[in-house]
Amino acid sequence: MSLELATAGESHGPALVAIVSGLPAGLVLDRAAIDEDLRRRQQGYGRSPRQRIERDEVEVLAGLRHGRTLGTPLALVVWNRDHRNWTWGMSPWPPEGEPQGKGAKPVTLPRPGHADLAGVQKYGLADVRDVLERASARHTAVLVAAGAVAKALLAQIGVAVSGAALPEAGADPAAVDAARADRDTLGGVVEVRATGAPPGLGSYARKEDRLDARLAAALMGIQAVKGVEIGDGFALARVRGSEAHDEIVRDERGLRRTTNRAGGIEGGVSNGEEIVVRAAMKPLPTLMRPLASVDLATGEPASALVERSDVSAVEALAVVAEAAVAWELARAAREKFGGDALEDFVAAWRAYVERIDWAPRGA
Ligand code: EPS
């Protein structure tokens, strides 16, 4: 039994859609909790004016009855309010009438740092809009909705996940103001911590089972992420082995570690300590003072497309990264504990933690 997630949706199309399969039956979902995560994702200093248009809320089309999962695919929708300004430009079917509104003119000025150029080359497209609509970080709204569902499942086994931006670069309001004044953008670093994860999530058996590899892929899969670190990560490369590992002791509750340099994962398996991961975000590449590019229609040198954009979205990334980590931990927990009914899943978890010698950490 595993969780699976399929998504669809363009930034200015009608909606973003997610289908979550592999949930047990009987999980109570709290609509307000999902909407609160969607609201958190829209916050943060330095966001684009687009966030004044959107007011993201989840709509459930299938898989839920009276607030409880049915054990069938769960269909989630987040509507794009901005679509009303793009009804011609982003019409799924050939539009009727004269071109009007946004998206009516083709984009031919690829932006360095976006998928624009590689996307038109790869898919044989003439209009960069056909690339940027799906590549956009708008997509992360529906990933946050799915992550909120994952967090509800994890709460049943005492696991809590939370993300925060490190207070520097794009999470420092003064730095954001300075970058905005220079018509520039900023990145930053976010950290996600998960408490209560038992030892044994993930496996060393195959590289695709390794929890650290899975978390790294989940975080790298988020727009603008260029680096991922587990625990002390890169800093471990510069210390001796005697200073790099987490010694094992036993207290009255069970086995535990005296430090957590590994970030709660050894050999690709959770070790029962807090799981700590960080992701580095590059500065957003849509610039109000654009970089050099080439007009794909004429072949002549030109400036890249200037479009409404965020100065920084690092606080939004913290919420998206939290959702990505929650999703991956929930997936690993479904693999380990199984069960068609929620109570079977929880009973398998309880029997397991009673069997092992472990002092639960921070739950
Ligand atoms: C984004 C560009 C901007 C952001 C968008 C991500 O979109 P727009 O061109 O409509 O202003 O606002 O993020 C969101 C819409 C969102 O909800 O996070 C991009 O190019 O990735």
Short mmCIF file of C-alpha atoms and ligand atoms in Angstrom, two decimals:
data_model
loop_
_atom_site.label_atom_id
_atom_site.label_comp_id
_atom_site.label_asym_id
_atom_site.label_seq_id
_atom_site.Cartn_x
_atom_site.Cartn_y
_atom_site.Cartn_z
CA MET A 1 0.00 0.00 0.00
CA SER A 2 1.44 3.35 -1.01
CA LEU A 3 0.22 6.89 -1.43
CA GLU A 4 0.20 8.30 -4.92
CA LEU A 5 -0.27 11.84 -6.12
CA ALA A 6 -1.17 13.02 -9.62
CA THR A 7 -1.62 16.72 -10.37
CA ALA A 8 -2.66 18.88 -13.30
CA GLY A 9 -3.16 22.58 -13.84
CA GLU A 10 -1.71 25.72 -15.38
CA SER A 11 -1.00 28.96 -13.52
CA HIS A 12 -3.73 30.99 -15.29
CA GLY A 13 -5.92 28.11 -16.43
CA PRO A 14 -9.26 27.37 -14.76
CA ALA A 15 -7.92 25.34 -11.81
CA LEU A 16 -5.25 23.18 -10.21
CA VAL A 17 -6.22 19.57 -9.61
CA ALA A 18 -4.76 16.77 -7.45
CA ILE A 19 -5.78 13.15 -7.13
CA VAL A 20 -4.52 11.42 -3.99
CA SER A 21 -4.83 7.65 -3.95
CA GLY A 22 -3.84 5.13 -1.28
CA LEU A 23 -5.40 6.82 1.75
CA PRO A 24 -7.02 4.53 4.32
CA ALA A 25 -10.78 4.80 4.87
CA GLY A 26 -11.97 6.67 7.94
CA LEU A 27 -9.45 9.54 8.09
CA VAL A 28 -11.22 12.72 9.20
CA LEU A 29 -10.15 15.75 7.17
CA ASP A 30 -10.55 19.28 8.50
CA ARG A 31 -11.39 21.68 5.70
CA ALA A 32 -10.27 24.68 7.79
CA ALA A 33 -6.85 23.10 8.39
CA ILE A 34 -6.30 22.54 4.65
CA ASP A 35 -7.44 26.09 3.85
CA GLU A 36 -5.17 27.46 6.59
CA ASP A 37 -2.14 25.86 4.91
CA LEU A 38 -3.27 27.31 1.57
CA ARG A 39 -3.53 30.72 3.25
CA ARG A 40 -0.07 30.35 4.86
CA ARG A 41 1.42 29.58 1.44
CA GLN A 42 0.04 32.86 0.11
CA GLN A 43 1.64 34.89 2.91
CA GLY A 44 5.16 36.22 3.31
CA TYR A 45 6.79 39.54 2.66
CA GLY A 46 7.67 40.14 -0.97
CA ARG A 47 4.89 38.20 -2.71
CA SER A 48 3.53 39.19 -6.12
CA PRO A 49 0.35 41.27 -6.57
CA ARG A 50 -1.14 37.99 -7.86
CA GLN A 51 -1.65 37.02 -4.23
CA ARG A 52 -4.16 39.84 -3.85
CA ILE A 53 -6.24 38.22 -6.59
CA GLU A 54 -6.12 34.64 -5.34
CA ARG A 55 -7.86 33.45 -2.18
CA ASP A 56 -7.01 29.77 -2.30
CA GLU A 57 -9.50 27.28 -0.89
CA VAL A 58 -9.76 23.56 -1.39
CA GLU A 59 -12.74 21.97 -3.08
CA VAL A 60 -13.20 18.20 -2.82
CA LEU A 61 -14.85 16.44 -5.74
CA ALA A 62 -14.44 12.78 -4.76
CA GLY A 63 -13.20 10.36 -2.13
CA LEU A 64 -14.71 12.08 0.92
CA ARG A 65 -18.12 11.71 2.56
CA HIS A 66 -19.18 13.81 5.52
CA GLY A 67 -15.53 14.73 6.13
CA ARG A 68 -14.18 11.14 6.22
CA THR A 69 -12.08 9.49 3.56
CA LEU A 70 -13.71 6.55 1.78
CA GLY A 71 -10.44 4.72 0.96
CA THR A 72 -11.01 5.73 -2.67
CA PRO A 73 -9.13 8.35 -4.75
CA LEU A 74 -9.48 11.80 -3.23
CA ALA A 75 -9.93 14.56 -5.83
CA LEU A 76 -8.86 18.06 -4.76
CA VAL A 77 -9.34 21.29 -6.70
CA VAL A 78 -7.95 24.81 -6.13
CA TRP A 79 -9.52 27.32 -8.51
CA ASN A 80 -7.48 30.11 -10.13
CA ARG A 81 -9.46 33.32 -9.55
CA ASP A 82 -7.11 35.11 -11.96
CA HIS A 83 -8.39 32.89 -14.78
CA ARG A 84 -11.25 35.34 -15.33
CA ASN A 85 -8.62 37.75 -16.76
CA TRP A 86 -7.27 35.02 -19.06
CA THR A 87 -10.44 33.38 -20.40
CA TRP A 88 -9.42 33.92 -24.05
CA GLY A 89 -5.64 33.52 -23.53
CA MET A 90 -5.91 30.32 -21.47
CA SER A 91 -9.08 28.83 -22.94
CA PRO A 92 -8.71 25.05 -22.97
CA TRP A 93 -10.66 24.91 -26.26
CA PRO A 94 -10.07 27.11 -29.31
CA PRO A 95 -11.28 30.52 -28.10
CA GLU A 96 -14.20 32.27 -29.76
CA GLY A 97 -14.16 35.91 -30.81
CA GLU A 98 -11.33 38.42 -31.07
CA PRO A 99 -8.23 37.96 -28.87
CA GLN A 100 -8.76 39.77 -25.58
CA GLY A 101 -7.42 39.93 -22.04
CA LYS A 102 -4.14 38.50 -20.84
CA GLY A 103 -2.21 35.78 -22.64
CA ALA A 104 -3.53 36.80 -26.07
CA LYS A 105 -0.09 37.72 -27.47
CA PRO A 106 2.58 35.01 -27.80
CA VAL A 107 5.61 35.26 -25.50
CA THR A 108 8.88 35.04 -27.44
CA LEU A 109 11.38 36.43 -24.89
CA PRO A 110 12.62 33.50 -22.74
CA ARG A 111 13.71 34.43 -19.19
CA PRO A 112 17.10 33.14 -17.97
CA GLY A 113 16.51 30.93 -14.94
CA HIS A 114 13.06 29.73 -16.03
CA ALA A 115 12.13 26.61 -18.02
CA ASP A 116 11.17 28.94 -20.91
CA LEU A 117 13.94 28.26 -23.43
CA ALA A 118 14.54 24.57 -22.77
CA GLY A 119 10.76 24.06 -22.71
CA VAL A 120 10.07 25.50 -26.17
CA GLN A 121 13.04 23.58 -27.59
CA LYS A 122 12.06 20.30 -25.96
CA TYR A 123 8.35 20.37 -26.85
CA GLY A 124 8.59 22.19 -30.20
CA LEU A 125 6.49 25.16 -29.05
CA ALA A 126 6.36 28.66 -30.54
CA ASP A 127 4.81 30.46 -27.55
CA VAL A 128 6.80 30.45 -24.29
CA ARG A 129 3.45 30.74 -22.47
CA ASP A 130 2.86 27.06 -23.30
CA VAL A 131 5.89 26.30 -21.11
CA LEU A 132 5.69 28.80 -18.29
CA GLU A 133 2.08 28.10 -17.38
CA ARG A 134 2.81 24.61 -16.09
CA ALA A 135 6.37 25.34 -14.93
CA SER A 136 5.00 28.11 -12.67
CA ALA A 137 5.19 27.79 -8.90
CA ARG A 138 1.44 28.43 -8.83
CA HIS A 139 1.30 24.62 -9.05
CA THR A 140 2.49 24.42 -5.45
CA ALA A 141 -0.97 25.44 -4.18
CA VAL A 142 -2.41 22.01 -4.87
CA LEU A 143 0.72 20.31 -3.50
CA VAL A 144 0.10 22.14 -0.23
CA ALA A 145 -3.50 20.86 -0.19
CA ALA A 146 -2.22 17.29 -0.66
CA GLY A 147 0.42 17.91 2.03
CA ALA A 148 -2.28 19.00 4.46
CA VAL A 149 -4.03 15.65 3.89
CA ALA A 150 -0.71 13.88 4.51
CA LYS A 151 -0.27 15.81 7.77
CA ALA A 152 -3.73 14.69 8.92
CA LEU A 153 -2.68 11.06 8.35
CA LEU A 154 0.67 11.54 10.09
CA ALA A 155 -1.03 13.14 13.11
CA GLN A 156 -2.74 9.77 13.69
CA ILE A 157 0.67 8.23 14.44
CA GLY A 158 2.10 11.14 16.39
CA VAL A 159 4.18 12.69 13.60
CA ALA A 160 4.14 16.49 13.21
CA VAL A 161 5.86 18.38 10.38
CA SER A 162 6.63 22.07 10.28
CA GLY A 163 8.63 24.33 7.97
CA ALA A 164 10.12 27.79 8.46
CA ALA A 165 12.35 30.13 6.47
CA LEU A 166 15.76 30.89 7.97
CA PRO A 167 15.76 34.59 8.91
CA GLU A 168 18.06 35.86 6.15
CA ALA A 169 18.01 36.87 2.45
CA GLY A 170 14.44 36.68 1.10
CA ALA A 171 12.96 36.16 4.57
CA ASP A 172 14.44 39.45 5.85
CA PRO A 173 11.95 42.31 5.17
CA ALA A 174 14.75 44.92 4.98
CA ALA A 175 16.59 42.86 2.35
CA VAL A 176 13.33 42.40 0.43
CA ASP A 177 12.67 46.17 0.46
CA ALA A 178 16.21 46.83 -0.79
CA ALA A 179 15.89 44.24 -3.58
CA ARG A 180 12.49 45.62 -4.60
CA ALA A 181 13.94 49.15 -4.75
CA ASP A 182 16.63 47.79 -7.11
CA ARG A 183 13.91 45.91 -9.08
CA ASP A 184 15.70 42.69 -8.16
CA THR A 185 14.75 39.41 -6.44
CA LEU A 186 15.98 37.21 -3.58
CA GLY A 187 16.15 33.54 -2.64
CA GLY A 188 16.75 31.98 0.76
CA VAL A 189 16.88 28.81 2.80
CA VAL A 190 14.01 26.92 4.46
CA GLU A 191 14.15 24.24 7.12
CA VAL A 192 11.59 21.50 7.72
CA ARG A 193 11.47 19.48 10.94
CA ALA A 194 9.41 16.37 11.62
CA THR A 195 8.93 15.13 15.18
CA GLY A 196 7.61 11.74 16.25
CA ALA A 197 8.75 9.75 13.20
CA PRO A 198 9.60 6.24 14.42
CA PRO A 199 12.80 4.46 13.40
CA GLY A 200 12.34 2.41 10.24
CA LEU A 201 10.71 4.70 7.65
CA GLY A 202 12.41 4.16 4.29
CA SER A 203 14.95 1.42 3.64
CA TYR A 204 18.57 0.84 2.73
CA ALA A 205 17.45 -2.04 0.47
CA ARG A 206 17.24 -0.09 -2.80
CA LYS A 207 18.33 3.46 -3.55
CA GLU A 208 14.78 4.48 -4.47
CA ASP A 209 13.60 3.34 -1.02
CA ARG A 210 16.05 5.53 0.89
CA LEU A 211 14.17 8.15 2.88
CA ASP A 212 16.88 10.78 2.43
CA ALA A 213 16.87 10.26 -1.36
CA ARG A 214 13.09 10.50 -1.38
CA LEU A 215 13.03 13.69 0.70
CA ALA A 216 15.74 15.23 -1.49
CA ALA A 217 13.74 14.43 -4.64
CA ALA A 218 10.54 15.77 -3.06
CA LEU A 219 12.26 19.06 -2.19
CA MET A 220 14.21 19.34 -5.46
CA GLY A 221 10.90 18.90 -7.27
CA ILE A 222 9.74 22.28 -5.98
CA GLN A 223 10.26 25.27 -8.29
CA ALA A 224 13.47 27.30 -7.68
CA VAL A 225 15.09 24.78 -5.27
CA LYS A 226 18.77 24.31 -6.15
CA GLY A 227 20.13 22.54 -3.07
CA VAL A 228 18.97 20.14 -0.35
CA GLU A 229 20.69 19.20 2.89
CA ILE A 230 19.79 16.49 5.43
CA GLY A 231 20.84 17.19 9.02
CA ASP A 232 24.25 18.88 9.14
CA GLY A 233 24.63 18.02 5.43
CA PHE A 234 27.53 19.83 3.77
CA ALA A 235 29.08 20.82 7.13
CA LEU A 236 29.68 17.09 7.87
CA ALA A 237 32.19 17.01 5.02
CA ARG A 238 34.49 19.30 7.00
CA VAL A 239 34.63 17.51 10.38
CA ARG A 240 36.15 14.26 11.61
CA GLY A 241 34.08 11.11 12.03
CA SER A 242 34.34 11.40 15.80
CA GLU A 243 32.48 14.73 15.54
CA ALA A 244 30.05 13.76 12.80
CA HIS A 245 27.94 10.93 14.22
CA ASP A 246 25.26 10.57 16.88
CA GLU A 247 26.14 8.33 19.82
CA ILE A 248 23.63 5.76 21.04
CA VAL A 249 22.46 5.70 24.66
CA ARG A 250 19.59 4.12 26.51
CA ASP A 251 17.39 6.01 28.99
CA GLU A 252 14.40 4.73 30.98
CA ARG A 253 12.15 5.01 27.86
CA GLY A 254 14.47 3.30 25.40
CA LEU A 255 17.25 3.86 22.87
CA ARG A 256 18.05 7.38 21.74
CA ARG A 257 20.92 9.57 20.45
CA THR A 258 22.85 12.26 22.29
CA THR A 259 23.06 14.51 19.19
CA ASN A 260 21.24 14.71 15.85
CA ARG A 261 23.82 15.58 13.20
CA ALA A 262 22.35 13.01 10.82
CA GLY A 263 19.02 14.86 10.77
CA GLY A 264 17.15 11.73 11.89
CA ILE A 265 18.19 9.53 8.95
CA GLU A 266 21.01 6.95 8.77
CA GLY A 267 21.51 4.49 5.90
CA GLY A 268 18.40 5.89 4.21
CA VAL A 269 16.22 4.91 7.20
CA SER A 270 14.68 7.15 9.86
CA ASN A 271 16.45 6.54 13.18
CA GLY A 272 13.78 7.90 15.53
CA GLU A 273 15.35 11.32 16.06
CA GLU A 274 13.81 14.51 14.71
CA ILE A 275 13.99 14.63 10.90
CA VAL A 276 15.71 17.85 9.79
CA VAL A 277 16.03 18.91 6.16
CA ARG A 278 16.85 22.20 4.46
CA ALA A 279 16.26 23.48 0.94
CA ALA A 280 18.01 26.39 -0.78
CA MET A 281 15.95 28.55 -3.14
CA LYS A 282 17.57 30.56 -5.92
CA PRO A 283 16.49 34.19 -6.43
CA LEU A 284 13.30 34.25 -8.54
CA PRO A 285 14.20 34.62 -12.21
CA THR A 286 11.42 36.94 -13.44
CA LEU A 287 13.17 40.30 -13.10
CA MET A 288 11.74 43.78 -13.40
CA ARG A 289 15.18 44.77 -14.75
CA PRO A 290 15.50 41.91 -17.19
CA LEU A 291 18.59 39.95 -18.16
CA ALA A 292 19.81 39.48 -21.72
CA SER A 293 17.89 37.11 -23.93
CA VAL A 294 17.09 36.52 -27.60
CA ASP A 295 13.71 37.14 -29.26
CA LEU A 296 12.74 33.71 -30.57
CA ALA A 297 10.53 35.27 -33.27
CA THR A 298 13.30 37.42 -34.84
CA GLY A 299 16.52 35.80 -33.58
CA GLU A 300 17.67 39.25 -32.44
CA PRO A 301 19.19 40.10 -29.04
CA ALA A 302 16.53 41.39 -26.63
CA SER A 303 15.65 41.70 -22.98
CA ALA A 304 13.83 38.84 -21.24
CA LEU A 305 10.10 38.97 -20.58
CA VAL A 306 9.07 41.33 -17.79
CA GLU A 307 6.02 40.01 -15.95
CA ARG A 308 4.44 40.62 -12.58
CA SER A 309 6.48 38.55 -10.10
CA ASP A 310 7.39 38.06 -6.47
CA VAL A 311 10.50 39.75 -5.01
CA SER A 312 10.83 36.77 -2.67
CA ALA A 313 8.76 33.63 -2.13
CA VAL A 314 10.97 31.96 0.46
CA GLU A 315 8.28 32.03 3.16
CA ALA A 316 5.90 30.38 0.73
CA LEU A 317 8.59 27.77 0.02
CA ALA A 318 8.69 26.93 3.74
CA VAL A 319 5.02 25.92 3.57
CA VAL A 320 5.47 24.05 0.29
CA ALA A 321 8.56 22.23 1.61
CA GLU A 322 6.63 21.28 4.75
CA ALA A 323 3.92 19.79 2.52
CA ALA A 324 6.50 17.92 0.42
CA VAL A 325 8.19 16.41 3.49
CA ALA A 326 4.82 15.50 5.02
CA TRP A 327 3.78 13.84 1.78
CA GLU A 328 6.95 11.74 1.60
CA LEU A 329 6.79 10.73 5.28
CA ALA A 330 3.12 9.79 4.91
CA ARG A 331 4.00 7.71 1.85
CA ALA A 332 6.76 5.92 3.77
CA ALA A 333 4.37 5.35 6.70
CA ARG A 334 1.70 3.88 4.38
CA GLU A 335 4.32 1.48 2.99
CA LYS A 336 5.38 0.42 6.47
CA PHE A 337 2.03 0.17 8.27
CA GLY A 338 -0.49 -0.49 5.45
CA GLY A 339 -4.14 -1.05 6.30
CA ASP A 340 -7.36 -0.33 4.42
CA ALA A 341 -9.09 1.12 7.48
CA LEU A 342 -7.44 3.92 9.44
CA GLU A 343 -7.67 1.81 12.60
CA ASP A 344 -5.65 -0.99 10.94
CA PHE A 345 -2.95 1.54 10.00
CA VAL A 346 -2.81 2.95 13.55
CA ALA A 347 -2.87 -0.54 15.13
CA ALA A 348 0.09 -1.65 12.98
CA TRP A 349 2.04 1.47 14.01
CA ARG A 350 1.21 0.89 17.70
CA ALA A 351 2.28 -2.76 17.61
CA TYR A 352 5.54 -1.78 15.91
CA VAL A 353 6.52 0.96 18.35
CA GLU A 354 5.71 -1.39 21.22
CA ARG A 355 8.00 -4.03 19.71
CA ILE A 356 11.05 -1.81 19.22
CA ASP A 357 13.27 -0.34 21.89
CA TRP A 358 12.86 3.41 21.19
CA ALA A 359 12.55 6.54 23.24
CA PRO A 360 10.12 8.64 21.14
CA ARG A 361 11.64 12.04 20.45
CA GLY A 362 9.83 15.33 20.62
CA ALA A 363 6.40 14.03 19.64
C1 EPS B 1 5.14 32.56 -10.73
C2 EPS B 1 4.85 33.85 -11.16
C3 EPS B 1 3.80 34.69 -10.51
C4 EPS B 1 3.57 34.22 -9.09
C5 EPS B 1 3.26 32.72 -9.17
C6 EPS B 1 4.50 31.96 -9.54
O1 EPS B 1 2.56 34.50 -11.16
P1 EPS B 1 1.87 35.64 -11.99
O2 EPS B 1 2.64 35.71 -13.27
O3 EPS B 1 0.44 35.19 -12.19
O4 EPS B 1 1.96 36.89 -11.14
O5 EPS B 1 2.52 34.94 -8.51
O6 EPS B 1 2.84 32.23 -7.93
C7 EPS B 1 1.49 32.08 -7.74
C8 EPS B 1 0.56 32.48 -8.58
C9 EPS B 1 1.18 31.44 -6.47
O7 EPS B 1 -0.02 31.26 -6.16
O8 EPS B 1 2.12 31.09 -5.75
C10 EPS B 1 6.12 31.74 -11.44
O9 EPS B 1 6.56 32.15 -12.54
O10 EPS B 1 6.51 30.67 -10.95
#
